[in-house]
Amino acid sequence: MSTRTLAVLALLAALALAGVWLTREPPPDAGREARAGEPFLPGLEARVNEVSGLRVRAAGGDLLAQVARRDGTWRVANRAGYPADTTTLRGTLIGLARARRLEPKTDRPQGHARLGVAPIEQAQGKAIEVALEGLERPAAVLIGKPSTGDVGGTYVRRVGAARAWLVSGELERHERVGDWLDDRLVDIPARAIRRVRIEAVDGAPVVVHHAEPGADGFELQVPEGRRPLSSSIARSLARVVTDLRLDDVQAAPEAAELPRLARARFETFSGLVLEIEAFARSRAEDAHHHVRLRAGTTDAAGAEARERAGRLNARYRGWVYRLPGYKLVNATQTLEGVLE
């Protein structure tokens, strides 16, 4: 091989290496100082589809969600692979990809705490740490408080970097595991409910009737001489299955054994039936609980109601859920609890 050929090959190799170097983002605080107007995570917007997972931690270092893409579906690994909330994922990834540096802030630990970007290991901190996985150069970001100034934006800091920044956009701090789960369980409007029956182990049953589809009148069945607690209580009970969402989820085989507290049955005019079976050791507001959901149909149900029951059961099978407190209260009411 000639000397000229060797020289050309050496030049091409040098250019190729330079090209690789120039396209890679330098590590935090290395090289030149970042400037206002630049992307906070350079190159992420073009490579966002390469992200294969997110690890989300709360103050104190507790793992909120380990989200990974499996067979084309995003799932939460620390919740036995339950489907993830794609709206939360999309908002987080797009927000980080489009965030641009507006103004450099403090590089002092005391200032980090004030902006909500203190190290995630600090139990009294306010940050949410989001680590992006699957990229050639993984990135971990502390999302802090929103700015209260006229400019708007959010305070952030890369893990391992000293400098905090105010960046564009309202980056949400999703602080509950339920924020990262697909929390939708069922949505049956109150006008579709024909009858509700709640049987708790510690009181008489509650029965609510609805005269006809679309009517406003819900009637609570009460003993003679007693009155409902309020004029809206019957409708509130019917609305338990309206926009019903989870707070948390467990695989059913992993759930601790708890005594049954109540069973609620919601029957629709179309013949669809939804049952909520609640388990807890007490009615205390902070008591550990979970519920099982099961769909069914009445004898008069048509094909559409039967198909929907099948789809719902496919979603519920193998899982138990934690519900928002107000939904659990209404799904486990006793007759005495809804009367004056």
mmCIF file of N, CA and C in Angstrom, residues 114-168:
data_model
loop_
_atom_site.group_PDB
_atom_site.id
_atom_site.type_symbol
_atom_site.label_atom_id
_atom_site.label_comp_id
_atom_site.label_asym_id
_atom_site.label_seq_id
_atom_site.Cartn_x
_atom_site.Cartn_y
_atom_site.Cartn_z
ATOM 1 N N ARG A 114 -33.592 24.757 47.734
ATOM 2 C CA ARG A 114 -34.598 25.816 47.551
ATOM 3 C C ARG A 114 -35.327 25.679 46.216
ATOM 4 N N LEU A 115 -34.630 25.214 45.196
ATOM 5 C CA LEU A 115 -35.243 25.059 43.867
ATOM 6 C C LEU A 115 -35.908 23.691 43.672
ATOM 7 N N GLY A 116 -35.769 22.820 44.681
ATOM 8 C CA GLY A 116 -36.385 21.499 44.570
ATOM 9 C C GLY A 116 -35.586 20.518 43.744
ATOM 10 N N VAL A 117 -34.267 20.734 43.620
ATOM 11 C CA VAL A 117 -33.438 19.827 42.828
ATOM 12 C C VAL A 117 -32.302 19.243 43.662
ATOM 13 N N ALA A 118 -32.520 19.100 44.966
ATOM 14 C CA ALA A 118 -31.525 18.476 45.834
ATOM 15 C C ALA A 118 -31.393 17.000 45.459
ATOM 16 N N PRO A 119 -30.270 16.354 45.808
ATOM 17 C CA PRO A 119 -30.088 14.935 45.494
ATOM 18 C C PRO A 119 -31.268 14.096 45.961
ATOM 19 N N ILE A 120 -31.620 13.130 45.151
ATOM 20 C CA ILE A 120 -32.828 12.345 45.407
ATOM 21 C C ILE A 120 -32.719 11.541 46.705
ATOM 22 N N GLU A 121 -31.499 11.305 47.172
ATOM 23 C CA GLU A 121 -31.307 10.541 48.402
ATOM 24 C C GLU A 121 -31.769 11.309 49.639
ATOM 25 N N GLN A 122 -31.939 12.619 49.522
ATOM 26 C CA GLN A 122 -32.385 13.416 50.667
ATOM 27 C C GLN A 122 -33.884 13.220 50.899
ATOM 28 N N ALA A 123 -34.221 12.703 52.062
ATOM 29 C CA ALA A 123 -35.612 12.368 52.353
ATOM 30 C C ALA A 123 -36.528 13.583 52.344
ATOM 31 N N GLN A 124 -35.985 14.759 52.682
ATOM 32 C CA GLN A 124 -36.809 15.962 52.732
ATOM 33 C C GLN A 124 -36.820 16.727 51.413
ATOM 34 N N GLY A 125 -36.208 16.162 50.390
ATOM 35 C CA GLY A 125 -36.153 16.833 49.102
ATOM 36 C C GLY A 125 -37.494 16.877 48.410
ATOM 37 N N LYS A 126 -37.550 17.623 47.318
ATOM 38 C CA LYS A 126 -38.795 17.795 46.570
ATOM 39 C C LYS A 126 -38.690 17.300 45.126
ATOM 40 N N ALA A 127 -37.509 16.871 44.723
ATOM 41 C CA ALA A 127 -37.307 16.515 43.316
ATOM 42 C C ALA A 127 -37.924 15.169 42.973
ATOM 43 N N ILE A 128 -38.150 14.988 41.691
ATOM 44 C CA ILE A 128 -38.430 13.688 41.103
ATOM 45 C C ILE A 128 -37.284 13.400 40.137
ATOM 46 N N GLU A 129 -36.654 12.259 40.296
ATOM 47 C CA GLU A 129 -35.544 11.896 39.412
ATOM 48 C C GLU A 129 -36.059 10.992 38.298
ATOM 49 N N VAL A 130 -35.785 11.381 37.066
ATOM 50 C CA VAL A 130 -36.170 10.590 35.899
ATOM 51 C C VAL A 130 -34.901 10.209 35.153
ATOM 52 N N ALA A 131 -34.620 8.909 35.077
ATOM 53 C CA ALA A 131 -33.462 8.411 34.346
ATOM 54 C C ALA A 131 -33.947 7.759 33.054
ATOM 55 N N LEU A 132 -33.400 8.209 31.934
ATOM 56 C CA LEU A 132 -33.781 7.684 30.627
ATOM 57 C C LEU A 132 -32.825 6.566 30.234
ATOM 58 N N GLU A 133 -33.374 5.426 29.831
ATOM 59 C CA GLU A 133 -32.567 4.264 29.491
ATOM 60 C C GLU A 133 -32.706 3.946 28.005
ATOM 61 N N GLY A 134 -31.693 3.294 27.452
ATOM 62 C CA GLY A 134 -31.721 2.892 26.053
ATOM 63 C C GLY A 134 -30.953 3.812 25.126
ATOM 64 N N LEU A 135 -30.572 4.997 25.615
ATOM 65 C CA LEU A 135 -29.806 5.935 24.804
ATOM 66 C C LEU A 135 -28.319 5.576 24.853
ATOM 67 N N GLU A 136 -27.575 6.002 23.825
ATOM 68 C CA GLU A 136 -26.141 5.762 23.811
ATOM 69 C C GLU A 136 -25.490 6.380 25.037
ATOM 70 N N ARG A 137 -25.975 7.565 25.422
ATOM 71 C CA ARG A 137 -25.494 8.203 26.645
ATOM 72 C C ARG A 137 -26.700 8.421 27.554
ATOM 73 N N PRO A 138 -26.972 7.493 28.486
ATOM 74 C CA PRO A 138 -28.144 7.639 29.355
ATOM 75 C C PRO A 138 -28.130 8.973 30.095
ATOM 76 N N ALA A 139 -29.317 9.483 30.378
ATOM 77 C CA ALA A 139 -29.447 10.773 31.053
ATOM 78 C C ALA A 139 -30.352 10.618 32.266
ATOM 79 N N ALA A 140 -29.973 11.289 33.350
ATOM 80 C CA ALA A 140 -30.799 11.301 34.559
ATOM 81 C C ALA A 140 -30.987 12.753 34.982
ATOM 82 N N VAL A 141 -32.236 13.127 35.214
ATOM 83 C CA VAL A 141 -32.586 14.525 35.469
ATOM 84 C C VAL A 141 -33.383 14.634 36.755
ATOM 85 N N LEU A 142 -33.084 15.647 37.538
ATOM 86 C CA LEU A 142 -33.877 15.984 38.718
ATOM 87 C C LEU A 142 -34.846 17.091 38.326
ATOM 88 N N ILE A 143 -36.131 16.801 38.401
ATOM 89 C CA ILE A 143 -37.165 17.785 38.069
ATOM 90 C C ILE A 143 -37.599 18.456 39.364
ATOM 91 N N GLY A 144 -37.422 19.766 39.415
ATOM 92 C CA GLY A 144 -37.717 20.503 40.633
ATOM 93 C C GLY A 144 -38.994 21.310 40.552
ATOM 94 N N LYS A 145 -39.002 22.433 41.223
ATOM 95 C CA LYS A 145 -40.202 23.250 41.345
ATOM 96 C C LYS A 145 -40.468 24.042 40.062
ATOM 97 N N PRO A 146 -41.724 24.387 39.808
ATOM 98 C CA PRO A 146 -42.007 25.318 38.711
ATOM 99 C C PRO A 146 -41.604 26.731 39.115
ATOM 100 N N SER A 147 -41.212 27.518 38.145
ATOM 101 C CA SER A 147 -40.857 28.904 38.419
ATOM 102 C C SER A 147 -42.112 29.719 38.697
ATOM 103 N N THR A 148 -42.004 30.632 39.642
ATOM 104 C CA THR A 148 -43.135 31.511 39.947
ATOM 105 C C THR A 148 -42.980 32.876 39.285
ATOM 106 N N GLY A 149 -41.936 33.039 38.485
ATOM 107 C CA GLY A 149 -41.701 34.320 37.833
ATOM 108 C C GLY A 149 -42.515 34.487 36.572
ATOM 109 N N ASP A 150 -42.358 35.632 35.936
ATOM 110 C CA ASP A 150 -43.112 35.947 34.720
ATOM 111 C C ASP A 150 -42.718 35.058 33.552
ATOM 112 N N VAL A 151 -41.472 34.597 33.551
ATOM 113 C CA VAL A 151 -40.979 33.799 32.432
ATOM 114 C C VAL A 151 -41.587 32.402 32.416
ATOM 115 N N GLY A 152 -41.916 31.874 33.582
ATOM 116 C CA GLY A 152 -42.410 30.509 33.659
ATOM 117 C C GLY A 152 -41.266 29.523 33.568
ATOM 118 N N GLY A 153 -41.580 28.259 33.375
ATOM 119 C CA GLY A 153 -40.564 27.233 33.260
ATOM 120 C C GLY A 153 -40.431 26.407 34.521
ATOM 121 N N THR A 154 -39.412 25.541 34.530
ATOM 122 C CA THR A 154 -39.201 24.584 35.614
ATOM 123 C C THR A 154 -37.724 24.543 35.964
ATOM 124 N N TYR A 155 -37.426 24.389 37.255
ATOM 125 C CA TYR A 155 -36.044 24.240 37.688
ATOM 126 C C TYR A 155 -35.637 22.770 37.565
ATOM 127 N N VAL A 156 -34.473 22.532 36.970
ATOM 128 C CA VAL A 156 -33.985 21.175 36.770
ATOM 129 C C VAL A 156 -32.483 21.139 37.021
ATOM 130 N N ARG A 157 -31.982 19.913 37.192
ATOM 131 C CA ARG A 157 -30.536 19.707 37.313
ATOM 132 C C ARG A 157 -30.227 18.294 36.880
ATOM 133 N N ARG A 158 -29.188 18.141 36.064
ATOM 134 C CA ARG A 158 -28.763 16.797 35.696
ATOM 135 C C ARG A 158 -28.083 16.141 36.884
ATOM 136 N N VAL A 159 -28.353 14.853 37.086
ATOM 137 C CA VAL A 159 -27.680 14.117 38.148
ATOM 138 C C VAL A 159 -26.180 14.123 37.851
ATOM 139 N N GLY A 160 -25.392 14.533 38.830
ATOM 140 C CA GLY A 160 -23.952 14.616 38.661
ATOM 141 C C GLY A 160 -23.463 15.987 38.269
ATOM 142 N N ALA A 161 -24.372 16.887 37.909
ATOM 143 C CA ALA A 161 -23.983 18.250 37.547
ATOM 144 C C ALA A 161 -24.170 19.170 38.748
ATOM 145 N N ALA A 162 -23.328 20.179 38.847
ATOM 146 C CA ALA A 162 -23.441 21.128 39.952
ATOM 147 C C ALA A 162 -24.453 22.222 39.665
ATOM 148 N N ARG A 163 -24.558 22.627 38.416
ATOM 149 C CA ARG A 163 -25.384 23.780 38.050
ATOM 150 C C ARG A 163 -26.849 23.393 37.851
ATOM 151 N N ALA A 164 -27.732 24.114 38.522
ATOM 152 C CA ALA A 164 -29.171 23.992 38.247
ATOM 153 C C ALA A 164 -29.545 24.984 37.151
ATOM 154 N N TRP A 165 -30.641 24.691 36.461
ATOM 155 C CA TRP A 165 -31.086 25.561 35.374
ATOM 156 C C TRP A 165 -32.588 25.788 35.455
ATOM 157 N N LEU A 166 -32.994 26.962 34.985
ATOM 158 C CA LEU A 166 -34.399 27.197 34.681
ATOM 159 C C LEU A 166 -34.571 26.861 33.206
ATOM 160 N N VAL A 167 -35.501 25.928 32.908
ATOM 161 C CA VAL A 167 -35.716 25.539 31.520
ATOM 162 C C VAL A 167 -37.151 25.857 31.123
ATOM 163 N N SER A 168 -37.371 25.902 29.821
ATOM 164 C CA SER A 168 -38.702 26.204 29.306
ATOM 165 C C SER A 168 -39.636 25.027 29.542
#
